[in-house]
Amino acid sequence: MEKDAKELESGFESKLSKNEYIEPKDWMPDNYRKHLIRQISQHAHSEIVGMLPEGNWITRAPSLRAKMVLMAKVQDEGGHGLYLYTAAETMGISRDELLDQLHTGKAKYSSIFNYPTLTWADIGAIGWLVDGAAIMNQVMLQRTSYGPYARAMVRICKEESFHQRQGYEIMCKMAAGTKEQKEMAQDALNRWWWPSLMMFGPPDDKSPNSANAIKWKIKRESNDQLRQRFVNQTVPQAEYLNLTVPDPKLKWDEKKESYDFGTPDWNEFNNVIHGNGPCNKERLAARLNAHLKGAWVREAAMAAALKNKSKAA
Amino acid sequence: MDTQGSLWEVFVQKKTGQPFVHCGSLHAFDKEMALQNARDLYARRGEGNALWVVLASEIVASTPEDIGAFFDPSNDKVYRHPTFYEVPDGIKHI
């Protein structure tokens, strides 16, 4: 017997209200599915494109140890992308479609990866700030309402803490190094601070997707809440490094037990999202190039699989 | 057809003697590649010492609508549980 739409919808909502997870075969509203495909694929694309700014420094890492660490980290990011792609695929979209959306610019990725990595200190700042901000978001997403997404997040969070620590370790070394190294560390913090705060998305009152995300328990905390927590946790880490957070409005509020801080430049944010950041074109071109250059590998693997299959039959 | 290979499900056993637990999915073109990809993707940090990879299309799964009827008998047959039976006081090891 077919259940009617109302019954299905109330079943879905009752699961959410009991904090139960939604699984791939469960009925779900179309908009929930659309929202998640957009969010998970955007997240996956961010992991994959995020390999590029860091990959830029693998050949120039200052020591063998640093090179091994960076390669392991970049490999992890690739892995995170793959976990997330398969999570998105459980919602009925194919890997080819997902990649196509990235390559044609239809799907977005985190705008932070459209900034360049100019010095080795940038690799430190990315691990410390960018991965730090990502962890803040991802820890929350471990309890997101869609089962496959939540499970991917649990794995990713376990791996991310290595990323943030290795970044902070680089910052510690640079900040305690020669005058030039310290200047590089400060310069990296200056350039990555505001884009990191933007990673949490627009302010709550200007975030078009937030209301549904909270209603459906995809997100459990708002952009502004997460941003505040990030500032509170990160400022003392910058103080330890004797570096200055580039925000003249930054001030500890004793009563709130929290920092007041300035407003990110949302015009810049929108500008970068709409394709006009310093590296948007370069990132997409590098991604597309890798995809096209890998085509023969996929074709050969498919041909070999078919050949072996017909031999076995 | 998808150019990314078939979808496989990956199960990992943490230690010998423990059950294999589903840990995620991946794409691969054949069995060997599936196993290698599973090693690279799901066992980089000592997560296990044995892996199963299974073509996702070969898995037979129950559906959410089954929650009622399909699993119902287990709820009304309390005699399947040890607590259903009375054991006299003083009897041990049972």
XYZ file of C-alpha atoms in Angstrom:
407
model
C 0.000 0.000 0.000
C 1.365 3.431 -0.958
C 1.719 5.839 1.877
C 0.433 9.286 1.086
C 2.739 12.285 0.966
C 1.597 13.711 4.286
C 2.271 10.486 6.121
C 5.741 10.238 4.585
C 6.546 13.808 5.501
C 5.408 13.421 9.086
C 7.472 10.228 9.366
C 10.517 12.168 8.171
C 9.882 14.999 10.598
C 9.308 12.672 13.501
C 12.674 11.034 12.843
C 14.354 14.439 12.881
C 12.596 15.429 16.087
C 13.892 12.256 17.763
C 17.419 13.038 16.495
C 17.390 9.882 14.399
C 19.457 9.769 11.221
C 17.978 9.781 7.734
C 19.404 6.958 5.608
C 19.662 6.790 1.787
C 16.588 4.630 1.228
C 14.369 6.628 3.583
C 11.790 8.960 2.155
C 12.949 12.576 2.244
C 11.594 15.850 0.868
C 13.020 16.846 -2.521
C 14.421 20.050 -1.096
C 16.249 18.179 1.666
C 17.849 16.003 -0.985
C 18.736 19.004 -3.164
C 20.136 20.923 -0.223
C 22.354 18.020 0.787
C 23.576 17.223 -2.720
C 24.592 20.865 -3.012
C 26.242 20.987 0.406
C 28.017 17.605 0.319
C 29.280 18.029 -3.232
C 30.485 21.552 -2.473
C 32.279 20.087 0.521
C 33.823 17.315 -1.631
C 34.933 19.777 -4.299
C 36.533 21.928 -1.595
C 38.640 18.994 -0.423
C 39.804 18.229 -3.952
C 40.493 21.824 -4.998
C 42.061 22.358 -1.563
C 44.836 19.977 -2.593
C 46.072 22.532 -5.139
C 47.324 25.441 -2.993
C 49.179 23.007 -0.731
C 50.411 20.823 -3.568
C 52.121 23.991 -4.783
C 54.666 23.611 -1.951
C 55.397 19.865 -1.990
C 58.419 20.239 -4.267
C 59.692 23.204 -2.265
C 59.118 21.962 1.293
C 62.098 23.055 3.431
C 63.016 19.558 4.683
C 62.377 15.910 3.925
C 60.243 15.676 7.078
C 58.165 18.666 5.975
C 57.756 17.158 2.524
C 56.561 13.779 3.858
C 54.103 15.480 6.199
C 52.717 17.706 3.453
C 52.318 14.787 1.050
C 50.440 12.814 3.714
C 48.198 15.787 4.361
C 47.422 16.397 0.701
C 46.681 12.684 0.299
C 44.247 12.920 3.225
C 42.449 15.815 1.546
C 42.024 13.694 -1.576
C 40.644 10.903 0.599
C 38.206 13.290 2.259
C 36.962 14.319 -1.155
C 36.347 10.677 -2.039
C 34.432 9.918 1.197
C 32.238 12.920 0.512
C 31.634 12.133 -3.156
C 30.362 8.668 -2.242
C 28.168 10.204 0.471
C 26.662 12.549 -2.144
C 26.213 9.637 -4.552
C 23.936 7.875 -2.032
C 21.424 10.623 -2.846
C 21.181 9.454 -6.428
C 23.661 11.617 -8.320
C 26.582 10.059 -10.207
C 30.284 10.840 -9.800
C 30.411 11.963 -13.428
C 27.608 14.452 -12.833
C 29.279 15.764 -9.690
C 32.614 16.273 -11.424
C 30.915 17.843 -14.386
C 29.231 20.393 -12.113
C 32.630 21.313 -10.680
C 34.357 21.554 -14.025
C 31.652 23.673 -15.646
C 31.559 26.037 -12.682
C 27.974 25.080 -11.824
C 29.027 23.812 -8.394
C 30.998 25.914 -5.961
C 33.865 25.086 -3.640
C 35.090 26.931 -0.577
C 36.254 30.373 -1.701
C 39.311 30.174 0.586
C 41.113 28.027 -1.981
C 41.084 30.871 -4.472
C 43.842 32.603 -2.536
C 47.499 31.970 -3.428
C 50.145 30.288 -1.232
C 53.038 32.729 -1.543
C 55.484 31.499 1.110
C 56.107 28.411 3.261
C 54.401 30.207 6.148
C 51.175 30.027 4.137
C 51.275 26.238 4.493
C 51.450 26.760 8.253
C 48.616 29.281 8.190
C 46.413 26.992 6.086
C 46.813 24.059 8.456
C 46.319 26.211 11.526
C 43.533 28.551 10.359
C 41.848 26.991 7.332
C 41.836 23.451 8.700
C 41.015 24.896 12.119
C 37.933 26.620 10.730
C 37.010 23.520 8.742
C 37.242 21.346 11.873
C 34.922 23.688 13.760
C 32.332 23.208 11.063
C 32.969 19.495 10.632
C 32.777 18.618 14.323
C 29.242 20.002 14.218
C 28.496 18.038 11.042
C 29.324 14.743 12.759
C 25.779 15.039 14.109
C 24.207 16.126 10.838
C 20.882 14.431 10.140
C 21.935 12.501 7.002
C 23.633 9.239 8.021
C 26.236 8.821 5.233
C 27.328 12.464 5.576
C 27.622 12.163 9.362
C 29.687 8.964 9.060
C 32.058 10.562 6.538
C 32.483 13.476 8.948
C 33.488 11.204 11.819
C 36.319 9.782 9.731
C 37.354 13.186 8.450
C 37.447 14.771 11.912
C 39.762 12.035 13.171
C 42.193 12.859 10.378
C 41.883 16.649 10.486
C 43.416 17.134 13.907
C 46.783 16.050 12.469
C 46.360 18.727 9.795
C 45.741 21.541 12.218
C 48.606 20.547 14.503
C 51.113 20.270 11.676
C 50.098 23.759 10.544
C 50.509 25.228 14.010
C 53.879 23.540 14.347
C 55.064 25.303 11.170
C 53.782 28.610 12.561
C 55.621 28.009 15.858
C 58.885 27.404 14.030
C 58.491 30.396 11.726
C 57.345 32.747 14.488
C 60.326 31.774 16.655
C 62.786 31.866 13.759
C 64.828 34.636 12.111
C 63.436 38.122 11.613
C 62.512 37.236 8.018
C 60.743 34.044 9.093
C 58.748 35.910 11.706
C 57.742 38.497 9.106
C 56.594 35.718 6.802
C 54.514 34.206 9.606
C 52.878 37.579 10.358
C 52.270 38.209 6.667
C 50.631 34.783 6.276
C 48.373 35.470 9.286
C 47.474 38.880 7.814
C 46.423 37.354 4.513
C 44.637 34.223 5.804
C 42.813 35.595 8.855
C 39.855 37.261 7.168
C 39.317 34.628 4.460
C 39.314 32.020 7.287
C 36.532 33.913 9.101
C 34.607 34.031 5.823
C 34.745 30.234 5.601
C 31.803 30.020 8.015
C 29.627 31.696 5.400
C 27.633 34.933 5.368
C 26.195 36.424 8.593
C 23.095 34.586 9.830
C 20.674 37.293 8.691
C 22.104 37.174 5.154
C 22.529 33.435 4.727
C 19.949 32.137 2.246
C 20.300 28.432 3.087
C 20.669 28.621 6.858
C 17.020 28.402 7.903
C 16.410 25.090 6.138
C 19.772 23.707 7.238
C 18.874 24.319 10.884
C 15.267 23.147 10.479
C 16.397 19.862 8.935
C 19.200 19.489 11.482
C 21.767 19.436 8.703
C 23.520 22.143 10.678
C 23.152 22.397 14.423
C 24.812 25.757 14.898
C 24.682 28.947 12.889
C 27.467 30.549 10.830
C 27.898 33.351 13.355
C 28.020 31.003 16.346
C 30.776 28.931 14.737
C 32.689 32.045 13.663
C 32.619 33.403 17.220
C 33.887 30.116 18.630
C 36.697 30.042 16.081
C 37.824 33.556 17.053
C 37.678 32.705 20.759
C 39.805 29.601 20.305
C 42.293 30.988 17.801
C 43.242 34.378 19.236
C 45.100 32.894 22.246
C 46.988 30.634 19.811
C 48.089 33.726 17.857
C 49.118 35.438 21.102
C 51.298 32.478 22.000
C 53.070 32.945 18.663
C 53.546 36.664 19.432
C 51.769 37.442 16.202
C 49.128 40.141 15.784
C 45.657 39.285 14.545
C 44.973 41.862 11.799
C 41.763 43.236 13.326
C 41.871 46.602 15.152
C 38.387 45.917 16.577
C 39.417 42.678 18.244
C 38.777 43.034 21.993
C 38.104 40.623 24.838
C 34.717 41.247 26.435
C 34.946 40.214 30.068
C 31.179 40.039 30.548
C 30.461 37.890 27.518
C 33.653 35.906 28.050
C 34.129 36.229 24.342
C 35.928 38.392 21.781
C 34.364 41.287 19.938
C 35.739 41.410 16.436
C 35.427 43.333 13.196
C 33.285 42.521 10.163
C 34.857 40.593 7.315
C 34.770 42.329 3.949
C 31.698 40.618 2.526
C 32.110 42.398 -0.799
C 35.419 40.625 -1.204
C 33.752 37.346 -0.212
C 31.029 37.733 -2.852
C 33.544 38.810 -5.407
C 35.686 35.699 -4.863
C 32.633 33.422 -4.853
C 31.580 34.874 -8.174
C 34.845 33.920 -9.801
C 36.968 37.027 -9.317
C 39.384 35.910 -6.603
C 43.134 35.888 -7.227
C 43.268 32.205 -8.266
C 39.750 31.115 -9.357
C 40.709 30.582 -12.982
C 44.005 28.913 -12.155
C 42.375 26.441 -9.725
C 39.643 25.395 -12.098
C 42.068 25.103 -15.000
C 44.428 22.906 -12.926
C 41.530 20.709 -11.822
C 40.196 20.328 -15.353
C 43.668 19.644 -16.714
C 44.182 16.825 -14.176
C 40.796 15.367 -15.086
C 41.427 15.434 -18.812
C 44.979 14.140 -18.516
C 43.674 11.242 -16.429
C 41.068 10.251 -19.013
C 43.320 7.663 -20.675
C 43.880 5.963 -17.297
C 40.149 5.594 -16.748
C 39.639 4.349 -20.294
C 42.464 1.817 -20.005
C 41.190 0.589 -16.617
C 37.702 0.152 -18.020
C 38.992 -1.691 -21.111
C 41.105 -4.005 -18.924
C 38.155 -4.729 -16.624
C 35.926 -5.597 -19.591
C 38.619 -7.808 -21.112
C 39.138 -9.720 -17.864
C 35.407 -10.120 -17.464
C 34.998 -11.647 -20.925
C 37.972 -13.943 -20.285
C 36.430 -15.171 -17.035
C 33.039 -15.781 -18.670
C 27.815 4.884 -18.425
C 29.768 6.364 -15.535
C 33.435 6.783 -16.452
C 34.504 6.441 -12.829
C 34.173 2.680 -12.392
C 31.645 0.757 -10.323
C 30.671 1.488 -6.754
C 32.082 -0.878 -4.114
C 31.332 -1.116 -0.401
C 34.244 -1.542 1.983
C 34.278 -3.513 5.237
C 37.181 -3.472 7.636
C 38.174 -5.793 10.469
C 40.083 -3.973 13.156
C 41.655 -7.035 14.759
C 41.372 -10.750 14.151
C 38.369 -12.183 15.953
C 36.317 -9.020 15.522
C 33.465 -8.562 13.042
C 33.943 -6.832 9.701
C 32.321 -3.412 9.863
C 31.212 -1.232 6.960
C 33.500 1.787 6.713
C 32.573 3.436 3.417
C 32.443 3.172 -0.353
C 34.711 3.746 -3.302
C 34.931 3.524 -7.058
C 37.065 0.957 -8.891
C 37.104 -0.870 -12.197
C 37.848 -4.364 -10.888
C 38.415 -6.439 -7.743
C 42.139 -5.805 -7.474
C 41.747 -2.076 -7.886
C 38.897 -2.068 -5.388
C 41.056 -3.760 -2.776
C 44.021 -1.464 -3.414
C 41.839 1.631 -3.294
C 40.259 0.375 -0.068
C 43.712 -0.007 1.456
C 44.716 3.514 0.357
C 41.449 5.139 1.314
C 40.294 3.379 4.467
C 43.385 1.831 6.064
C 46.051 4.530 6.073
C 46.267 4.698 9.861
C 46.089 1.161 11.131
C 42.282 1.096 10.980
C 42.407 -2.636 10.340
C 44.312 -5.657 9.200
C 41.718 -7.205 6.906
C 39.380 -5.756 4.272
C 36.379 -6.949 2.300
C 35.266 -5.149 -0.831
C 31.868 -5.952 -2.318
C 30.258 -4.624 -5.486
C 27.481 -2.358 -4.201
C 25.121 -3.654 -6.891
C 25.491 -7.213 -5.493
C 24.274 -6.278 -2.010
C 20.703 -7.209 -1.158
C 19.254 -4.811 1.384
C 15.996 -4.467 3.264
C 14.013 -1.305 2.707
C 12.860 1.221 5.316
C 9.239 0.153 4.728
C 10.257 -3.228 6.133
C 10.715 -1.746 9.593
C 7.178 -2.715 10.469
C 6.217 -6.124 9.130
C 9.579 -7.584 8.203
C 11.152 -7.224 11.630
C 7.951 -7.454 13.649
C 8.088 -11.128 14.738
C 11.118 -10.458 16.919
C 9.163 -8.066 19.091
C 6.225 -10.299 20.026
C 8.247 -13.476 20.581
C 9.625 -12.642 23.984
C 10.406 -16.339 24.576
C 13.424 -15.819 22.328
C 15.096 -13.856 25.095
C 16.713 -15.442 28.152
C 14.897 -13.110 30.543
C 11.599 -14.811 29.590
C 12.475 -17.897 31.650
C 12.263 -18.289 35.382
C 15.235 -19.819 37.131
C 14.828 -20.896 40.795
C 16.676 -18.881 43.424
C 20.078 -20.215 44.311
C 20.774 -21.749 40.904
C 24.063 -20.459 39.550
C 25.925 -20.449 36.232
C 22.817 -20.475 34.028
